[in-house]
Coordinates of C-alpha atoms in Angstrom, one line a residue:
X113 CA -32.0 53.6 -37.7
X114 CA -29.5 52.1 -40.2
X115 CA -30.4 48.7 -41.5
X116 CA -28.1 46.0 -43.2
X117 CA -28.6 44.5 -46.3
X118 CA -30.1 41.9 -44.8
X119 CA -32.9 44.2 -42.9
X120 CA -30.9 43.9 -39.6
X121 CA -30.7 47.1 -37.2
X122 CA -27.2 48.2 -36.6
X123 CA -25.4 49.9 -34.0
X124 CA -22.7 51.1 -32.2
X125 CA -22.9 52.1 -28.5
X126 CA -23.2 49.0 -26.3
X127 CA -25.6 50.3 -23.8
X128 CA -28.0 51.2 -26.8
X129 CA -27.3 48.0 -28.4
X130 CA -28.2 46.4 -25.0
X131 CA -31.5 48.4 -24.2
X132 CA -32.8 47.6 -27.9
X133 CA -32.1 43.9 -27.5
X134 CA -33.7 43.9 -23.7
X135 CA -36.6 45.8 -25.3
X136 CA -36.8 43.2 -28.1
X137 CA -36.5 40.1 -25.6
X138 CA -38.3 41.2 -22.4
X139 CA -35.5 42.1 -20.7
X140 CA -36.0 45.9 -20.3
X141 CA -38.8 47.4 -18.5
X142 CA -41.5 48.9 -20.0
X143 CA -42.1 51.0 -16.7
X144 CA -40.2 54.5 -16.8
X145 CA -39.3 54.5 -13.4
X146 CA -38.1 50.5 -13.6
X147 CA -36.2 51.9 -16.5
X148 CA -34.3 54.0 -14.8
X149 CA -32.9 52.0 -12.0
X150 CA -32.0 49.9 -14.8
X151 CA -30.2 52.8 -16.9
X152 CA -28.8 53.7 -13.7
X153 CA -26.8 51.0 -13.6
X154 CA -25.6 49.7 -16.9
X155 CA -24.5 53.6 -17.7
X156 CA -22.7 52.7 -14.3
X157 CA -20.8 49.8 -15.7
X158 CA -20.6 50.6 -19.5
X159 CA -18.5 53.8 -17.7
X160 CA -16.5 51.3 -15.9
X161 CA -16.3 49.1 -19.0
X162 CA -14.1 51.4 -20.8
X163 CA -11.9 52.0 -17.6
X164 CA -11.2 48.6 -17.1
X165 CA -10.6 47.5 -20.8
X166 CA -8.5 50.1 -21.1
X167 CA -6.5 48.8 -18.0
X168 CA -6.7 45.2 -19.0
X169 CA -5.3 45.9 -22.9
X170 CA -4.7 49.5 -23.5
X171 CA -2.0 50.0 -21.8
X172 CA 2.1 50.0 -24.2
X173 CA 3.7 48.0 -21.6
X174 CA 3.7 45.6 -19.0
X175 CA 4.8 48.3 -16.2
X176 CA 2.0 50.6 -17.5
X177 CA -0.4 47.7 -17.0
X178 CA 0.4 46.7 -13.7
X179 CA 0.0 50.3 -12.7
X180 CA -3.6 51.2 -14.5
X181 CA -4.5 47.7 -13.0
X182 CA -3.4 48.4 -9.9
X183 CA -5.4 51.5 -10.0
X184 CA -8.1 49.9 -11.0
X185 CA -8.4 47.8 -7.9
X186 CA -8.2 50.8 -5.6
X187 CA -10.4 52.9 -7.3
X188 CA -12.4 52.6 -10.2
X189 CA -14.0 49.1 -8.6
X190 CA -14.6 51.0 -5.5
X191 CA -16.4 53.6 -7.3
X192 CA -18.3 51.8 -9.6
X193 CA -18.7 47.8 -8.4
X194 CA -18.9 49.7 -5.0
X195 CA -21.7 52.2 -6.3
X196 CA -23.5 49.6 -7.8
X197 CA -23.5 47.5 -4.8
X198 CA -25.5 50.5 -2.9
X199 CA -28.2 50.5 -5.8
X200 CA -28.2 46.7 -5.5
X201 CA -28.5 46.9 -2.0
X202 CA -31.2 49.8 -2.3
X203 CA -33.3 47.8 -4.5
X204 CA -33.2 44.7 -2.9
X205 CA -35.4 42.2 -5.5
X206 CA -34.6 38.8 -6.3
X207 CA -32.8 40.8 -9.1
X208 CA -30.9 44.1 -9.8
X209 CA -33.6 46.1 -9.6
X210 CA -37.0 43.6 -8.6
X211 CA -37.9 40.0 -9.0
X212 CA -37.8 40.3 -13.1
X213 CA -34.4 39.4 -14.6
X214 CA -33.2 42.4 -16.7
X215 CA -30.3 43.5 -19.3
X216 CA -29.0 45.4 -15.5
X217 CA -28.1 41.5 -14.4
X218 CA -26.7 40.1 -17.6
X219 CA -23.9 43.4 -17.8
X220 CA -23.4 42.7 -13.8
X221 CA -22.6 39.1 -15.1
X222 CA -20.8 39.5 -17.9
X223 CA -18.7 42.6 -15.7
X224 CA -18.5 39.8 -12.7
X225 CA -17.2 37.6 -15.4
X226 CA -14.4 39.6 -17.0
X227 CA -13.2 40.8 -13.8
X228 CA -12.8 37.5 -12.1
X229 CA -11.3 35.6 -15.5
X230 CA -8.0 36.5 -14.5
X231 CA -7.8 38.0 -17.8
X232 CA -6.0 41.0 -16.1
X233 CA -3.0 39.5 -13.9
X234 CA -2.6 42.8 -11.3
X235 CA -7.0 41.9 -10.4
X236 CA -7.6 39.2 -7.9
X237 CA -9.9 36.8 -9.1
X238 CA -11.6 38.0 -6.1
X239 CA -11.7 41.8 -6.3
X240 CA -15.6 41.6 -6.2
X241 CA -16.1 38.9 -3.0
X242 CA -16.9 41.8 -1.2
X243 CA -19.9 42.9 -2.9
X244 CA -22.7 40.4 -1.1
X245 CA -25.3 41.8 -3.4
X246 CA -23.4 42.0 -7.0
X247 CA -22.6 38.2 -5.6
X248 CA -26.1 37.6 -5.2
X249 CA -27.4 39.4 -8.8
X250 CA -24.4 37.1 -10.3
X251 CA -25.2 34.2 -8.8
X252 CA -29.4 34.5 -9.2
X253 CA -28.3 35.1 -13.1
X254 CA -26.2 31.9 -13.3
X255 CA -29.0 30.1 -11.7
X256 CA -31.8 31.8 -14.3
X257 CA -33.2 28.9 -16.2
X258 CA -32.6 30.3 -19.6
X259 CA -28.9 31.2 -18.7
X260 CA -28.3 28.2 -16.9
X261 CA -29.2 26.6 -20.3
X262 CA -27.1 28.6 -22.2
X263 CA -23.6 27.9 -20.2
X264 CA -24.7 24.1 -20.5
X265 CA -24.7 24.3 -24.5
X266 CA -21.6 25.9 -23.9
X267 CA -19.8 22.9 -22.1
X268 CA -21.0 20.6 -25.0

């Protein structure tokens, strides 16, 4: 572990970042096979993560963009929105992978989120409509007490 001045862990990777802070808040399972399911799929979408930011701001012009975005729609979402939609869909809980919130359904929202924004002009806002049960993960997030909080804070 590295520490701040301050006593604060540090890190880098955003999926370890992730699992300590779900570890730390009670948001990542303490159960091995629960944990997996969960790895399963926010390896899944940090993957896809650096695909689509890469598409959305990485590419030296606009032509360059609006093919890597392109592309993005037709195949990186299939694979990876549409591979998480099976493990969603497999699991079938009130959440990603049970009836216990998880880091898995904050990175589906914040994924949901970014991809829908319109942040990226050659993505429909509605490249993920098609997904019933990332649509149903996103949605059972937004209506999660504690995040439902947060977004109001947010408006103020």
């Amino acid at each position: 572990r590295r520490h701040t001045r301050s006593g604060r862990v540090t890190g880098v990777q955003s999926c370890a970042i992730l699992t300590y802070v779900g570890k730390q808040a009670n948001l990542y399972p303490s159960d091995p096979l629960t944990a997996l399911k969960v790895d399963e799929i926010l390896h899944a979408l940090v993957d896809f993560n650096m695909i689509s930011i890469a598409a959305g701001f990485n590419a030296p012009n606009e032509e360059q963009k609006k093919i890597m975005q392109e592309d993005l729609v037709a195949t990186s979402i299939p694979k990876f929105i549409g591979g998480v939609e099976k493990l969603l869909a497999k699991h079938n809980g009130k959440f990603a992978v049970g009836d216990q919130i998880t880091v898995a359904d904050l990175l589906v929202l914040a994924v949901s989120g970014f991809l829908t924004s319109g942040m990226m002009p050659y993505v429909p806002t509605d490249v993920v409509a098609k997904y019933p049960h990332w649509n149903r993960i996103v949605q059972g997030v937004k209506d999660y007490p504690a995040v439902k909080k947060y977004y109001e804070s947010q408006k103020a």
